[in-house]
XYZ file of C-alpha atoms in Angstrom:
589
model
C -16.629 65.098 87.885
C -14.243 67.764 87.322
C -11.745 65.241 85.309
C -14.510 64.582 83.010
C -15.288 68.220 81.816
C -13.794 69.154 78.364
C -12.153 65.717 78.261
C -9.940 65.892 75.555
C -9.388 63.060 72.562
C -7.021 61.154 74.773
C -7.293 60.031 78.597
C -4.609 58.377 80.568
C -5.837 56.307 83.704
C -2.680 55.331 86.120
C -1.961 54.839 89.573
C -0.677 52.311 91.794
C -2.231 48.951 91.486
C -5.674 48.392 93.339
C -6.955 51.275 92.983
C -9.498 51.337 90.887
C -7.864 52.305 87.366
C -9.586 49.760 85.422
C -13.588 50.774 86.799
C -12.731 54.158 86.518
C -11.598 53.613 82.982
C -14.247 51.772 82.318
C -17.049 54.028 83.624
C -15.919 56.989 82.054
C -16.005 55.414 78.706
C -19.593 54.336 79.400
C -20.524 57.672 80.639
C -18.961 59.234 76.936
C -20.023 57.076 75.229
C -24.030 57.831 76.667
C -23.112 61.199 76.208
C -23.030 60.678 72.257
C -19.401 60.250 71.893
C -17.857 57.208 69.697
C -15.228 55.816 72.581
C -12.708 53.301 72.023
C -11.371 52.074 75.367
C -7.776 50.253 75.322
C -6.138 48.016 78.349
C -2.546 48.312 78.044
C -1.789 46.180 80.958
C -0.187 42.608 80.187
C -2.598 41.341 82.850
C -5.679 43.393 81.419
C -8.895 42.585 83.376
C -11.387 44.857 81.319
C -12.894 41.771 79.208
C -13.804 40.778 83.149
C -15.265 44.162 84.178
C -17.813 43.847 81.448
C -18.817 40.854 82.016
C -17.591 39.314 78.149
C -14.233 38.335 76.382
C -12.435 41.264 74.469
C -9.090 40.419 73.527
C -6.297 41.565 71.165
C -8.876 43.047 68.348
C -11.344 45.873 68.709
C -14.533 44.637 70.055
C -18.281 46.624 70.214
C -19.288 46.901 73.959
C -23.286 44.937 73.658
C -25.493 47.617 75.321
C -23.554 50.481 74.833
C -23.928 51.960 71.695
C -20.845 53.717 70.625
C -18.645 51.930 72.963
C -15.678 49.442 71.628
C -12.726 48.035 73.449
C -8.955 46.461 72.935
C -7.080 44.672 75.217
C -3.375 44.824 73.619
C -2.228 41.284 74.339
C 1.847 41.196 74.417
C 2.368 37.861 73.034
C -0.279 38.684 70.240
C 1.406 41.794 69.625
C 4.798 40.083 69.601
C 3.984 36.913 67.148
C 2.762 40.218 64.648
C 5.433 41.924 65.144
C 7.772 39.031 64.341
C 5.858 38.139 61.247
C 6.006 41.685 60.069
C 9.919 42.191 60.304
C 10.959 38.758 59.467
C 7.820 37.887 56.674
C 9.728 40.938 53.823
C 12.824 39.349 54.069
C 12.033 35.581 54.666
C 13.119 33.777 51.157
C 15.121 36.531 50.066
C 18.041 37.078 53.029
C 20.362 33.665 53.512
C 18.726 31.491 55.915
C 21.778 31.889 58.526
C 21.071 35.677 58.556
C 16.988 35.569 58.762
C 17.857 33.201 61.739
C 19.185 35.328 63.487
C 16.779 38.168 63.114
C 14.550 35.700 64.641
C 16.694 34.753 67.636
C 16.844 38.885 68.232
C 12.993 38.966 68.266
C 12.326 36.108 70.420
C 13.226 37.460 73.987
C 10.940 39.261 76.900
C 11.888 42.745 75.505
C 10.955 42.170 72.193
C 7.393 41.377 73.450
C 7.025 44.265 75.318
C 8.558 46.181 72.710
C 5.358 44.678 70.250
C 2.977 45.745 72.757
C 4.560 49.259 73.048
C 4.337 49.645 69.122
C 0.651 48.889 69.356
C 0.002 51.274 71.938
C 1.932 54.590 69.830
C -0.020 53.725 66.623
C -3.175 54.160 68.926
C -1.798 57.292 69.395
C -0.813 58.140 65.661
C -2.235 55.982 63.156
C -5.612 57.511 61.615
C -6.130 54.926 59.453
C -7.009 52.913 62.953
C -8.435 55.762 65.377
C -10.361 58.303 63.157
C -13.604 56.997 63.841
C -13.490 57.535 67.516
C -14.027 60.740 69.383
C -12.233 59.936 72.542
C -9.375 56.858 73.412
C -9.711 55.832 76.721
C -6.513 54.170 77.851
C -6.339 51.956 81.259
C -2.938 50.958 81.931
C -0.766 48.781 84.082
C 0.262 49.517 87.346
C 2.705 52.368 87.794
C 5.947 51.447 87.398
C 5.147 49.452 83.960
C 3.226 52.834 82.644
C 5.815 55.031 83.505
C 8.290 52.661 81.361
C 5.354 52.365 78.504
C 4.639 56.198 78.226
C 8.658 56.966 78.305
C 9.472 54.556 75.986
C 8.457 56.823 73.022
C 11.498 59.392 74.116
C 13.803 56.688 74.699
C 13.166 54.751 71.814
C 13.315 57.808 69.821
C 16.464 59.085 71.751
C 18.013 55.704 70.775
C 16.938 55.572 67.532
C 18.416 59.057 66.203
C 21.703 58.742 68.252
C 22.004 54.616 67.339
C 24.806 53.331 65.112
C 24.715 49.565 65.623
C 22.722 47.344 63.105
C 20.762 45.452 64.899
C 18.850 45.234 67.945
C 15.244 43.793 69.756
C 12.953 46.084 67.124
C 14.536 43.948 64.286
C 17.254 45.792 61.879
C 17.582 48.943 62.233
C 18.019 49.772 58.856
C 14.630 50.332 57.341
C 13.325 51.988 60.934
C 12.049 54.959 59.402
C 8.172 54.351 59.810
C 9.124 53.512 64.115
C 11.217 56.766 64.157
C 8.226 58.872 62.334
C 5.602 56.922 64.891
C 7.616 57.605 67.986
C 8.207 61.209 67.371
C 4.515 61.679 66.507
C 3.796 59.597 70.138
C 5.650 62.217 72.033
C 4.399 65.123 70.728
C 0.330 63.625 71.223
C 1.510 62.516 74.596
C 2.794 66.344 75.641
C -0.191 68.164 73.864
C -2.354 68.989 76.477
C -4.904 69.766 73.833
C -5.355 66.119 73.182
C -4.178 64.439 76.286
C -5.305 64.116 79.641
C -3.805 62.229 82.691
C -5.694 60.733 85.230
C -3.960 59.571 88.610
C -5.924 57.030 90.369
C -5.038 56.638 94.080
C -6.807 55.597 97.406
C -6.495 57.588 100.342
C -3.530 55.938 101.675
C -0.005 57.158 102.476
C 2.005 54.855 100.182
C -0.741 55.203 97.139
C -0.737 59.022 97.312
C 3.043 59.030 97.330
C 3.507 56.717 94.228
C 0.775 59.021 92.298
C 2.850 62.024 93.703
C 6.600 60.443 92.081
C 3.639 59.084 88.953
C 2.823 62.622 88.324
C 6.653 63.882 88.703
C 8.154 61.195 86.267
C 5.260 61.825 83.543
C 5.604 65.685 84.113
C 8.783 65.430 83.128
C 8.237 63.955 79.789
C 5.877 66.433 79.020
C 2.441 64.819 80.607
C 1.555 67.716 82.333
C -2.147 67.982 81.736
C -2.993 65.678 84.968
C -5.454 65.676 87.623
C -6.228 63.132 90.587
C -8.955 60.895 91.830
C -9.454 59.865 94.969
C -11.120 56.384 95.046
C -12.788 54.535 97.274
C -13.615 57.224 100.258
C -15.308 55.378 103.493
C -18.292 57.687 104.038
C -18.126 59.756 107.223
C -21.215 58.618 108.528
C -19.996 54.693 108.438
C -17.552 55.963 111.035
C -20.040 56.538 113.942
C -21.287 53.453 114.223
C -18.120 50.750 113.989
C -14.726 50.674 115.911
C -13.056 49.384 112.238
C -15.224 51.743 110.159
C -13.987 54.906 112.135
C -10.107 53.851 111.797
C -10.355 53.315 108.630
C -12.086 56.753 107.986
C -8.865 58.405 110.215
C -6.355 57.070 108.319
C -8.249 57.898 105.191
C -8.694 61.570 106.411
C -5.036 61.865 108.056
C -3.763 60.517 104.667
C -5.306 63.468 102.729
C -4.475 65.816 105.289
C -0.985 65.177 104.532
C -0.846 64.813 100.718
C 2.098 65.520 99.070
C 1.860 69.316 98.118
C 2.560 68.487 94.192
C -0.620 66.447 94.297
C -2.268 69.099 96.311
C -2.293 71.174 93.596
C -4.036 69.155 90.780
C -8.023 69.429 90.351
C -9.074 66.833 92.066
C -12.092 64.720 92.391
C -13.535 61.995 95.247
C -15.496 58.707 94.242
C -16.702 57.331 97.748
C -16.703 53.281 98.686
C -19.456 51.632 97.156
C -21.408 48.663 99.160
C -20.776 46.675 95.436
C -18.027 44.827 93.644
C -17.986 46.670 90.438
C -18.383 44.141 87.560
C -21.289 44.580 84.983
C -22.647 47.434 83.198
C -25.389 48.315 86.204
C -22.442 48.709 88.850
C -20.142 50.326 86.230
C -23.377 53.199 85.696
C -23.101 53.478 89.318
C -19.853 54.741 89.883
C -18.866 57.951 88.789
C -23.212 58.853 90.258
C -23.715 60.136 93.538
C -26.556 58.708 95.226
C -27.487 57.064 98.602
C -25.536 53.390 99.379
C -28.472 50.858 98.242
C -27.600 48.144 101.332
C -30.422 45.613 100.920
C -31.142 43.659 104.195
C -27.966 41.947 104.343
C -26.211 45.242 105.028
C -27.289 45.164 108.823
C -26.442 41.330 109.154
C -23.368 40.473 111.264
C -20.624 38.137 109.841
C -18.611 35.598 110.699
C -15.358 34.258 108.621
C -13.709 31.317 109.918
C -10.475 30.792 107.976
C -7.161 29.216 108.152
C -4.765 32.280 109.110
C -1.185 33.522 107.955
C 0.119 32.011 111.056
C -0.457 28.284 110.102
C 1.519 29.026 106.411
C 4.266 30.002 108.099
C 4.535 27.362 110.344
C 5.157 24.676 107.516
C 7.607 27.438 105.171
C 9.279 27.543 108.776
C 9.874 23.377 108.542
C 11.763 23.246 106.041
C 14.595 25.313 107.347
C 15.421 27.363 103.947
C 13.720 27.866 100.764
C 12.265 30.836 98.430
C 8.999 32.116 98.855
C 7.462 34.295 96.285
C 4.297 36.799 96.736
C 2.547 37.161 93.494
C -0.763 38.859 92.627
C -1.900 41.664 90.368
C -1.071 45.290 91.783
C -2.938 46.663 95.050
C -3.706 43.222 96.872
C -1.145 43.454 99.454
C 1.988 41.411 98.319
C 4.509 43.787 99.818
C 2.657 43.744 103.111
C 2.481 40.016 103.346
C 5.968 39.209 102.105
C 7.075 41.425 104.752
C 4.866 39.370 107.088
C 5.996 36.305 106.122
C 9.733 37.410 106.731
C 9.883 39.098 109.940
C 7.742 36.098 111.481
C 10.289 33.702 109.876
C 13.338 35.832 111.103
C 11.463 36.204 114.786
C 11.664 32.578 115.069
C 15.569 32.555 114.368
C 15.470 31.511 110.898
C 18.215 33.598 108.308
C 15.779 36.003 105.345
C 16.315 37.529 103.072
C 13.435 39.804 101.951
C 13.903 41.333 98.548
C 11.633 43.186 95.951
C 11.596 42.733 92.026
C 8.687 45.676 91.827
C 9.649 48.828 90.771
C 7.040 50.659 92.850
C 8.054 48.754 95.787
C 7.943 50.450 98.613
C 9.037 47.372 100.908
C 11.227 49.733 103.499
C 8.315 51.528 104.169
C 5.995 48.493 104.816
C 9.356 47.262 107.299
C 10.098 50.828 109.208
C 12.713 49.195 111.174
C 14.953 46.144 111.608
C 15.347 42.480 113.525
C 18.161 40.105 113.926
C 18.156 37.960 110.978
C 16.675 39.747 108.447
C 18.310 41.678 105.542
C 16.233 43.744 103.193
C 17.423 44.495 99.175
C 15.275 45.897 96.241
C 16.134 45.033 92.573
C 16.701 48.721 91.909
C 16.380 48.201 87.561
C 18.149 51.225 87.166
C 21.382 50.155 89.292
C 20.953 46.669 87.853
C 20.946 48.179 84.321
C 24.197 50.455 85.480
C 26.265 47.479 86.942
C 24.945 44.846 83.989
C 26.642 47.687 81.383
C 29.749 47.886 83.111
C 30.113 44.038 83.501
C 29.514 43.859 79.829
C 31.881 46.979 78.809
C 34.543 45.332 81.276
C 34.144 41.465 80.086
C 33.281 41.641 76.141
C 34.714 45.347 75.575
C 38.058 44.524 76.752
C 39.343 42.889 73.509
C 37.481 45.064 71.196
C 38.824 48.178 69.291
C 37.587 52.076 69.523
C 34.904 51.512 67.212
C 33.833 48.236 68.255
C 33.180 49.733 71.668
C 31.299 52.115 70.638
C 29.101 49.937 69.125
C 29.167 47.925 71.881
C 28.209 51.377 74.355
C 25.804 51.667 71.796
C 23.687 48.867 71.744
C 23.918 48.236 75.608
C 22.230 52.373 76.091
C 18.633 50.303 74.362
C 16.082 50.413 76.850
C 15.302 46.559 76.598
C 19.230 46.378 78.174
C 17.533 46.954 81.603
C 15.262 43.737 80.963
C 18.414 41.939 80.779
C 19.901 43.334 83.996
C 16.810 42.894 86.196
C 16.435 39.314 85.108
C 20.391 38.494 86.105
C 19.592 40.372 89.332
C 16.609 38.093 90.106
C 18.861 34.823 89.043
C 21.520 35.588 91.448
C 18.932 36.453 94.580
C 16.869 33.412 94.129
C 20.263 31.260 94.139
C 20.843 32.340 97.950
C 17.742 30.201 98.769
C 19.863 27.300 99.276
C 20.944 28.356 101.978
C 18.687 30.389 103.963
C 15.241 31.940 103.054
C 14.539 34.273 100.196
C 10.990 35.922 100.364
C 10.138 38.288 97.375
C 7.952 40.850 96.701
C 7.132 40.877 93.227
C 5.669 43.331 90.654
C 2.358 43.136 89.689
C 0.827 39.977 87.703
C 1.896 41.414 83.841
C 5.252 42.830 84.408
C 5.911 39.673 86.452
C 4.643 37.499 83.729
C 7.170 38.874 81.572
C 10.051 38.346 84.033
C 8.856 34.907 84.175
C 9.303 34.759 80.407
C 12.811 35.842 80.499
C 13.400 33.272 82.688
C 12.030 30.819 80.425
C 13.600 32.108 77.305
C 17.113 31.811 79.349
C 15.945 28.234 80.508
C 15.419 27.071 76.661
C 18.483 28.641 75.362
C 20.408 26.841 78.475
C 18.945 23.408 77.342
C 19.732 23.993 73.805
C 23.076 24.555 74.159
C 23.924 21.738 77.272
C 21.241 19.057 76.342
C 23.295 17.866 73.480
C 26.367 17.509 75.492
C 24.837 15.628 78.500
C 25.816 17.926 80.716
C 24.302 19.121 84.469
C 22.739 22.382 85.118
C 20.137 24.081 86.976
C 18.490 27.254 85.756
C 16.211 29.920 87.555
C 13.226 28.400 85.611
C 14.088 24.557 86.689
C 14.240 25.828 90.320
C 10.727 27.968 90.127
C 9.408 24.745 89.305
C 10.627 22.451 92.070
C 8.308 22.403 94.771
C 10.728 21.235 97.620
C 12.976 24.909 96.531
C 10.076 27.212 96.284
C 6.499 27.754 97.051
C 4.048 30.667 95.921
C 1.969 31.799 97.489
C -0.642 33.979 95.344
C -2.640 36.802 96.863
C -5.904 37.973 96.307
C -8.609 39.786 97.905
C -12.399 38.408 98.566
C -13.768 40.362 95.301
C -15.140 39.216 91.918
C -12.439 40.439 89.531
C -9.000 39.632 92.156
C -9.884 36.258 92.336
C -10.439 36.082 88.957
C -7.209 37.736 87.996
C -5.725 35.251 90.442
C -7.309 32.744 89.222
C -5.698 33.577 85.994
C -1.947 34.039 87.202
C -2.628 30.795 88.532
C -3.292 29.076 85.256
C -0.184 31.338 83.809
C 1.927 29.423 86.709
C 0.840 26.063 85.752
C 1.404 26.529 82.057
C 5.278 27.366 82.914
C 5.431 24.149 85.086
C 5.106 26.093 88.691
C 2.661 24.904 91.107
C 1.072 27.768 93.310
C 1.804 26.477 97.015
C -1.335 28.389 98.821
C -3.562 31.672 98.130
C -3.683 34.246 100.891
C -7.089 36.474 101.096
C -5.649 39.837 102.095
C -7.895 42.586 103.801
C -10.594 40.274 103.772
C -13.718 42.296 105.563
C -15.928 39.322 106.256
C -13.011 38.102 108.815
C -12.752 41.339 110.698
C -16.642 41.010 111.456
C -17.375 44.380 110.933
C -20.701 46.776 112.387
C -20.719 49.307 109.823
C -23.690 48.853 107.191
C -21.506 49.654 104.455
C -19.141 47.558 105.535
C -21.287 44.434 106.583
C -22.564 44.210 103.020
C -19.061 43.695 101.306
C -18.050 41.383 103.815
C -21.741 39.472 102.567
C -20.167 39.748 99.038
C -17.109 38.168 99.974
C -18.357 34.834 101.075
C -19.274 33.430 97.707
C -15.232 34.413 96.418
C -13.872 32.626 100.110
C -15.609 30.037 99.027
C -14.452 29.648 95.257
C -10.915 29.954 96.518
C -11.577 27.163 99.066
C -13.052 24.756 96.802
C -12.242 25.416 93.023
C -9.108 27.547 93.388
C -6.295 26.788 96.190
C -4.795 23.656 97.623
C -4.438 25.274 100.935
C -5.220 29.158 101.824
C -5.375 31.369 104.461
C -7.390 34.927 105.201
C -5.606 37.849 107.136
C -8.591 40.432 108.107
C -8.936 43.820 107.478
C -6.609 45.969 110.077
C -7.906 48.675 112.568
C -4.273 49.627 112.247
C -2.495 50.096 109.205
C 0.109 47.329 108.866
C 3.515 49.124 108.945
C 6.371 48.394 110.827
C 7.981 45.263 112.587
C 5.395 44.697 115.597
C 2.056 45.311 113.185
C 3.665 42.998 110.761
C 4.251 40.675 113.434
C 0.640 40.588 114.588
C -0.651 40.187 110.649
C 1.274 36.497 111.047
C 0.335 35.567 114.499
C -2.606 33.013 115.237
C -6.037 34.524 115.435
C -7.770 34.637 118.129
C -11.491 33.917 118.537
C -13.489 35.897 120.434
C -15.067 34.729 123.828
């Protein structure tokens, strides 16, 4: 593997989520690790799923990988990270500041930006700190999904931009007076991060149109910053030889091949290596070994066995979201598993039967107009674009609060609103005023992957408790965002997943997330699922065998009602194809 050779002290695995960031991660830090090297491997992803992948519990402290020598691993937890970064601001000064004034430090620290603020510090003292990473050779870092790692890895310039050019007092990262150790931390962050002597980034992306664009604007974005030491991996490859023998196998090897054909020329130019489709889900040091090795597909003698899935489909969801005449309905699930597909599904089947969307997007790698390609009667599309949110929330502030202060309170007020945790702020007042329309008609969104979701869902619940707090006392009515999440007869989520070990674990795990802020998943939705497109191909036969036993934990342990949509011949993009991913399926004769 060409990525491999010379690898450098620190490696950077991103891409759009699904494909494969987290086993590639993971194997290359086993593979250094055999090769003599002392490896620490870090999740930075809210929603990290390496603990999973090895088959063991990690967590927010550096833990030795059992039977790999040499081999330890961190999962940076954000609410970990936060609680210790609260203590350490607000412990110095606890006692010794008025209690009024220590307050009120805490108040700043307790929103959604301060935790991923926390988890940010954490991650550029990987990068910095000695005292912590001298006795590793090489830090492997898998990350979230793109749009969250593009915000994590330009955080250090903006952070640093705001921190040289800021002249408030105050703001999420505690007083600003006192800073000095963040400023020194940041600017060291920026300069590891644009050394290509000691950095490496690795794009992850599947042979897919929509994948290799993201890893094309991924590379552009980072690039930019000074990340230019990059080069790609194709994951996942069907194997040419599958093709010959099934109708599904050989259109899923075109598109594969017509997608690389027409990669975006800045990607063409990066060294470049392919990892083909394995017949295994990869969790467990054995299938981890196996992955970055090229050797023969081991099938066993259930790869030659036909299969049979009979599931509930899309179609029957719809058909009770459709009876109750309005509503939101939100798509959650950790990156790559299909959400924006499906929420477009859901919507265009809704608005086909006469029935007012309103299909909207809270990811920032959305790529939801895509998915659509066209338009229908009844159906309006939006994104929550967090840069235009950010933009109109600063003017609304400027315009409302700014009016009645003087020249220098202004530019305080200018100041302190150019933070980066400002856009936090806007996106969540974005997503309050779309979800409100669902009183009327229906809203369907698209959400961003499992962590940064998570973390809007905590701004919604930090707004909900400051809400009550303030209007309890008084007796009076209100509804928040949070209070109508939670009411079953206003919205129902649905959480997607696909038939593999680790997604429906993950999903498993949103799920519990859900429940612990009071919402109640509506139904799961196994996306792609092999086993119901009955497949010929060897290869292919033998996942589908692997995804009975997961159809079957999300039918019994997991979902109160679910449904499976099969893997396409066709990829699912535009109107009609979306239309056919929600229609009843029909059994063959």
């Amino acid at each position: 593997m060409r990525f491999l050779e010379g690898a450098p002290r620190f490696l950077f695995f991103t891409g759009k989520g699904g494909v494969g960031k987290t086993s590639l991660a993971c194997a290359t830090a086993i593979q250094l690790a055999q090769a003599g090297r002392r490896v620490l491997l870090v999740s930075t992803d809210p929603a990290s799923n390496v603990g999973q992948v090895f088959g063991g519990s990690i967590g927010n402290k550096i833990t030795p990988i059992s039977d790999v020598p040499r081999l330890f691993a961190l999962e940076i937890d954000p609410e970990a990270a936060a609680q210790a970064y609260r203590d350490r601001i607000v412990g110095p000064v606890r006692g010794k500041l008025p209690e009024a004034v220590v307050k009120g430090i805490e108040e700043q620290l307790s929103g959604a930006c301060t935790t991923e603020i926390a988890a940010f510090d954490e991650f550029t003292a990987l990068l910095t700190d000695t005292e912590i990473t001298s006795a590793y050779d090489h830090i492997v870092f898998d990350t979230a999904p793109t749009g969250h790692t593009i915000r994590l890895l330009q955080l250090p310039v903006a952070w640093s931009g705001f921190l040289e050019a800021g002249q408030g007092d105050a703001s999420c990262l505690g007083p600003l007076a006192g800073l000095e150790k963040q400023r020194a931390q940041y600017k060291a962050a920026v300069e590891a991060l644009a050394d290509g002597q000691r950095t490496r980034l690795v794009l992850v992306a599947r042979a897919q149109n929509s994948a290799l664009r993201e890893a094309a604007r991924t590379h552009g974005e980072l690039a930019a910053i000074g990340l230019t030491q990059q080069f790609l991996i194709v994951n996942g490859l069907l194997p040419k030889e599958e093709a010959a023998l099934d109708p599904l196998a050989k259109a899923i090897y075109g598109r594969e091949q017509a997608a690389l054909a027409a990669m975006p020329d800045a990607l063409r130019r990066l060294p470049r290596d392919d990892v083909p489709l394995k017949p295994f889900n990869l969790v467990g040091l054995a299938a981890l070994r196996q992955l970055l090795v090229e050797t023969a597909p081991q099938l066993g003698a259930a790869g030659g066995e036909p299969v049979a899935l009979r599931a509930p489909s899309l179609a029957d969801l719809v058909d009770d979201i459709a009876a109750d005449g309005h509503g939101l309905v939100m798509l959650m699930g950790k990156g790559g598993v299909g959400k924006t597909t499906l929420a477009a599904a859901v919507a265009v089947e809704l608005a086909r039967r006469g029935l007012p969307v309103h299909l909207t997007t809270s990811d920032p790698a959305a790529h939801l107009t895509e998915t659509l390609h066209g338009s229908m009667a009844h159906l309006t599309v939006s994104r929550i674009d967090p840069h235009a949110e950010t933009e109109r929330y600063r003017q609304e502030v400027l315009r409302t609060k700014g009016a009645s202060l003087d020249a220098q309170g202004r530019a305080l007020l200018e100041e302190d609103l150019r933070s980066p945790c400002t856009e936090e702020i806007a996106v969540f007042q974005a997503f309050s005023r779309i979800i409100r329309e669902a009183g009327e008609k229906f809203v369907v969104m698209d959400t961003a992957p499992t962590g940064h979701t998570l973390l809007l869902l905590d701004a919604t619940g930090a707004y909900h408790r400051e809400v009550a707090r303030m209007l309890d006392a008084k007796g009076a009515h209100y509804t928040t965002p949070m209070m109508q999440l939670q009411d079953p007869n206003r919205t129902k989520v649905l959480i997607v997943t696909l038939a593999e070990t680790t997604p429906v674990l993950e999903a498993a795990s949103l799920q519990a997330d859900l429940r612990r802020a009071g919402i109640e998943p509506w139904a799961w939705v196994i996306n792609n699922s092999v086993a119901a497109a009955r497949p010929r191909s060897p290869l292919l036969r033998k996942r589908a065998h692997n995804e009975l036993a997961e159809v079957e934990k999300v039918k019994t342990s997991h979902a109160r009602r679910y449904a499976a949509v099969p893997l396409r011949e066709e990829e699912p993009v535009g109107v009609e194809r979306l239309l056919k991913l929600a229609a009843p399926i029909r059994e063959p004769a």
